[in-house]
XYZ file of C-alpha atoms in Angstrom:
349
model
C 74.505 109.667 103.505
C 78.308 109.634 104.706
C 79.144 107.184 107.791
C 82.234 108.585 109.526
C 84.276 105.697 111.285
C 87.899 105.264 113.136
C 90.570 103.829 111.618
C 92.804 101.202 113.122
C 96.252 102.494 113.634
C 99.273 102.145 116.226
C 99.506 104.899 118.815
C 102.121 105.327 121.624
C 99.454 107.276 123.441
C 99.073 105.526 126.793
C 95.331 106.672 126.363
C 94.914 103.758 123.706
C 94.502 100.741 125.695
C 95.243 96.868 124.362
C 91.523 96.433 124.252
C 91.156 99.412 121.611
C 94.175 98.289 119.841
C 92.817 94.849 119.489
C 89.512 95.432 117.659
C 91.148 95.616 114.424
C 93.679 92.890 112.760
C 96.713 93.970 110.521
C 95.165 95.262 107.306
C 91.551 95.489 108.636
C 89.262 98.385 109.085
C 87.242 98.638 112.046
C 83.608 98.740 111.873
C 81.568 101.835 111.970
C 81.081 102.525 115.692
C 76.829 102.179 115.306
C 77.465 99.021 113.487
C 78.217 96.924 116.198
C 77.931 93.275 114.711
C 79.329 93.727 111.496
C 82.293 91.515 110.758
C 85.769 93.109 109.966
C 86.741 93.949 106.380
C 89.917 93.768 105.049
C 91.711 96.444 103.309
C 92.315 97.059 99.148
C 92.831 100.268 97.308
C 91.674 101.329 93.601
C 94.068 100.991 91.153
C 92.355 103.047 88.539
C 89.345 105.158 88.449
C 86.748 106.653 85.627
C 86.228 110.309 84.785
C 83.024 111.719 86.600
C 79.628 111.351 85.520
C 78.325 114.842 84.451
C 75.601 114.715 86.509
C 76.856 117.177 89.636
C 75.513 117.327 92.922
C 73.350 114.009 92.777
C 73.146 110.653 93.250
C 73.851 109.661 89.524
C 76.612 106.978 88.976
C 74.809 103.593 89.595
C 75.810 100.626 87.693
C 78.763 99.437 86.023
C 79.440 96.366 83.285
C 82.456 94.888 81.848
C 83.140 93.417 78.222
C 86.748 92.229 78.358
C 88.235 92.250 74.925
C 90.178 88.624 74.698
C 92.151 89.331 71.655
C 93.407 92.069 73.250
C 92.742 92.893 76.652
C 94.128 96.145 78.015
C 91.761 97.490 75.208
C 88.716 96.497 77.531
C 85.475 98.427 77.775
C 83.440 99.256 80.550
C 79.727 100.470 80.049
C 78.320 102.553 83.217
C 74.839 104.278 84.311
C 74.495 107.766 84.548
C 71.001 106.976 86.306
C 69.753 111.060 85.759
C 71.239 111.079 81.707
C 72.373 108.098 80.192
C 74.785 105.567 79.645
C 79.009 105.990 79.417
C 81.322 103.974 77.665
C 85.216 104.350 79.336
C 88.381 102.636 78.612
C 90.533 100.681 81.137
C 92.182 104.747 81.388
C 89.025 105.672 83.094
C 88.743 107.907 79.971
C 85.106 108.291 78.532
C 84.948 106.924 75.008
C 81.227 107.563 74.586
C 78.250 108.730 75.629
C 74.775 108.006 74.733
C 71.685 110.195 76.114
C 69.118 107.647 77.426
C 67.602 109.121 79.952
C 67.164 107.473 83.393
C 68.860 104.219 82.732
C 69.559 102.608 86.148
C 71.314 99.283 86.474
C 73.375 97.947 82.796
C 74.441 94.872 81.529
C 76.089 93.360 78.857
C 76.417 90.093 76.689
C 78.204 88.648 73.479
C 75.381 87.208 71.507
C 75.180 85.984 67.891
C 78.490 87.847 66.687
C 77.371 91.256 68.166
C 78.076 92.751 72.253
C 74.469 93.282 73.384
C 74.068 96.121 76.148
C 70.899 96.160 78.295
C 69.727 98.833 80.494
C 66.909 98.779 82.805
C 64.866 101.891 81.506
C 62.452 103.970 84.007
C 61.750 106.646 81.941
C 58.356 105.875 82.518
C 58.338 104.987 85.935
C 54.903 103.174 85.998
C 55.898 100.725 83.288
C 59.113 98.940 83.144
C 61.556 98.786 79.993
C 64.800 97.180 78.623
C 66.749 99.965 76.811
C 69.071 97.466 74.581
C 72.201 98.808 72.538
C 75.020 97.289 70.580
C 78.684 98.188 71.389
C 80.912 98.408 68.767
C 84.197 96.540 70.372
C 86.595 98.929 67.976
C 85.226 102.383 68.153
C 83.734 101.694 71.773
C 80.599 103.532 70.508
C 76.942 102.673 71.168
C 74.176 102.068 68.977
C 70.707 102.509 69.977
C 68.832 99.155 68.991
C 65.314 99.898 70.804
C 62.920 99.089 73.987
C 61.560 96.249 75.179
C 58.502 96.399 77.475
C 58.764 94.408 80.756
C 55.726 95.074 82.575
C 54.170 97.133 84.971
C 56.211 99.004 87.671
C 59.778 100.933 87.701
C 62.491 99.358 86.187
C 65.278 99.181 89.203
C 67.899 96.011 88.180
C 69.049 93.713 85.240
C 71.070 91.223 84.267
C 71.436 89.369 81.259
C 71.637 85.336 80.717
C 72.306 82.697 77.543
C 70.667 79.379 77.828
C 69.755 77.216 74.640
C 70.753 80.390 72.227
C 68.344 82.504 73.610
C 69.018 85.572 75.528
C 66.929 86.775 78.555
C 66.729 89.796 80.800
C 65.943 89.294 84.130
C 64.028 92.390 85.376
C 64.017 93.398 88.769
C 60.967 95.879 89.846
C 61.412 97.934 92.299
C 58.837 96.393 94.301
C 60.689 93.029 94.397
C 58.759 91.452 91.163
C 61.388 89.773 88.702
C 60.672 88.947 85.651
C 62.424 86.914 83.088
C 62.284 88.142 79.153
C 63.337 86.518 76.112
C 64.733 88.660 73.825
C 64.661 89.023 70.080
C 66.953 90.878 68.580
C 66.613 89.330 65.178
C 64.111 91.618 63.633
C 64.492 95.695 62.408
C 63.553 96.382 66.202
C 63.760 94.078 69.061
C 60.870 91.983 70.849
C 60.495 90.488 74.471
C 58.405 87.926 75.779
C 58.229 87.402 79.677
C 58.518 83.945 80.254
C 57.663 83.949 83.867
C 57.665 85.969 87.250
C 59.054 85.858 90.305
C 58.957 87.691 93.736
C 60.909 88.981 96.372
C 58.783 90.801 99.198
C 60.515 94.582 99.276
C 62.570 96.674 97.662
C 65.070 94.827 95.423
C 67.797 96.137 92.730
C 70.959 94.285 91.763
C 71.373 90.820 90.282
C 73.756 88.449 88.512
C 73.688 85.272 86.999
C 75.767 82.628 87.668
C 75.982 80.555 83.880
C 77.805 77.657 85.131
C 74.969 76.598 87.791
C 72.026 78.501 85.932
C 71.511 80.405 89.165
C 70.325 83.865 89.562
C 71.098 86.067 92.541
C 69.227 89.183 93.942
C 69.851 91.456 96.454
C 66.459 92.172 98.633
C 68.096 95.334 99.939
C 66.691 95.380 103.433
C 66.581 91.768 103.927
C 69.760 90.150 102.129
C 70.831 87.895 99.129
C 68.716 85.507 97.409
C 68.744 82.624 94.960
C 66.666 81.457 92.295
C 66.989 78.528 89.383
C 68.110 81.047 86.303
C 66.443 78.457 83.845
C 63.427 79.614 81.892
C 61.511 76.335 82.977
C 63.121 76.345 86.722
C 61.134 76.931 90.273
C 60.315 80.185 90.930
C 60.690 80.171 94.770
C 63.707 81.935 96.695
C 66.105 80.231 98.268
C 67.905 82.434 100.917
C 71.832 82.870 101.147
C 72.612 85.419 103.124
C 70.808 87.881 105.547
C 71.368 91.597 105.948
C 71.740 91.431 109.462
C 74.440 93.492 110.203
C 77.024 91.198 110.076
C 78.355 90.275 106.621
C 75.869 92.032 105.221
C 74.852 95.705 106.320
C 71.577 97.258 104.676
C 70.820 97.805 102.060
C 72.423 95.121 100.143
C 72.914 96.580 96.858
C 74.979 95.668 94.072
C 75.881 91.979 92.900
C 78.602 90.242 90.866
C 79.442 87.027 89.777
C 82.837 85.813 89.115
C 85.569 83.306 89.401
C 83.770 81.046 91.923
C 82.570 83.793 93.704
C 79.385 85.998 94.738
C 80.095 89.624 95.803
C 77.441 91.925 97.576
C 77.575 95.215 97.791
C 77.140 95.858 101.791
C 75.756 99.533 101.164
C 75.373 100.346 104.906
C 79.152 100.033 105.757
C 80.934 100.828 102.746
C 82.083 97.192 102.475
C 81.773 93.894 99.972
C 80.810 90.476 101.255
C 82.111 87.738 98.845
C 80.281 84.189 99.231
C 81.869 81.203 97.852
C 79.345 79.834 95.028
C 80.089 75.988 95.391
C 78.006 76.066 98.574
C 77.302 79.867 99.351
C 79.532 79.864 102.394
C 80.689 83.299 103.729
C 84.166 83.810 103.036
C 85.034 87.186 103.872
C 84.597 90.738 103.522
C 86.753 94.001 102.176
C 86.548 97.399 101.747
C 88.494 100.010 98.832
C 89.964 102.472 100.954
C 91.630 105.627 100.138
C 95.306 105.298 98.747
C 96.771 106.912 95.965
C 93.001 107.136 94.977
C 89.893 107.871 97.059
C 87.825 105.211 98.719
C 84.223 103.836 97.874
C 81.150 104.897 99.770
C 77.583 103.984 99.484
C 78.564 101.506 96.731
C 75.315 101.152 94.402
C 76.461 98.764 91.636
C 79.297 96.179 91.258
C 81.279 94.293 88.601
C 83.551 91.667 88.457
C 85.158 89.958 85.533
C 87.977 87.277 86.101
C 90.999 86.745 83.426
C 93.559 88.975 81.715
C 92.815 92.498 81.696
C 96.590 94.048 80.184
C 99.650 95.019 82.720
C 97.474 97.127 84.700
C 94.703 94.166 85.637
C 96.409 91.429 84.983
C 94.484 88.929 87.319
C 90.818 90.218 86.722
C 88.919 93.479 87.339
C 86.032 94.400 90.336
C 84.574 98.377 89.176
C 82.554 99.680 92.351
C 80.198 102.837 91.895
C 81.455 105.394 94.275
C 78.667 107.298 96.104
C 81.061 110.449 97.696
C 83.452 111.272 94.986
C 83.762 114.988 96.343
C 84.836 117.181 94.600
C 83.602 115.768 91.394
C 80.413 113.763 90.728
C 80.019 110.336 91.409
C 82.369 107.955 89.211
C 83.710 104.172 89.140
C 86.518 102.592 90.879
C 88.680 100.042 89.425
C 90.175 97.140 91.884
C 92.472 94.325 90.975
C 90.588 91.506 91.512
C 93.504 89.368 92.636
C 94.463 92.228 95.177
C 91.079 90.820 96.467
C 91.529 87.251 96.726
C 95.185 87.411 98.196
C 93.527 90.228 101.170
C 90.465 87.638 101.710
C 93.164 84.297 101.457
C 91.210 83.071 98.356
């Protein structure tokens, strides 16, 4: 669903009174007129975009993951899901480097583990039984090689994020009903194996998740409720702690994609096409932004997001954010690339 909203601009028309002009500070987009409590959002613009996914006329593109090539930052890679068809690999120029027909894979994450780049996707080809689809990403050819699937319990697979602890790679599988299972992955054999080490629960539909490895914290978005935090350690407490409510202010439901980087956690406020940012150290709200139309289009109805700090070469010298664009007409959905430094400057971080 596309939401219309007024843009702030200076007009010489007498019909625009001072009260109307004061609604937005310079560099801000106003609130959707139907979301009166939402906080203002600063403007940034995309500096790149991927080619559209092949599934047209459908809600198809969903979630991105980023592999930063430390040796050659401009040769970094993006993995993105077409949740109707499979996984794409893109270069930073947005060109498709590879496509793997994996069927209905919803969210994706990746991690370097034992000398390989491991890509994990939430596999919902069987809506009654969740699986983790695992791949190895070749850093030179940008090709994905299937490793196999790991069962992760009953329910429809929805969100996924990875976490390394004491040499073990874990996947957090977020089931559509809000169940979260931590799965220890064993990739040493001919086929991958997994073991559910603990289960956590949120009350309603949940999806986006990301891990803060420095503090061993898992962040999960419960779509109509808000952002929660869990202990990410396999032996940690399973009770959630609420970080932020989807109360129509910083987060307008749905709370969707979640990303952790550079001392911040970012949440897609899908209900008003914005993104809320919280500081990790004290989980305080620090601001909101929107990706507005410029040389490239705006983002709307964003599902998955990812942020990685660091040098990505001349085009993205101070970090990279990628956001799914739910309305990319006349083409199918795609992913927009934004300089993380632009976002930090817009928010005064």
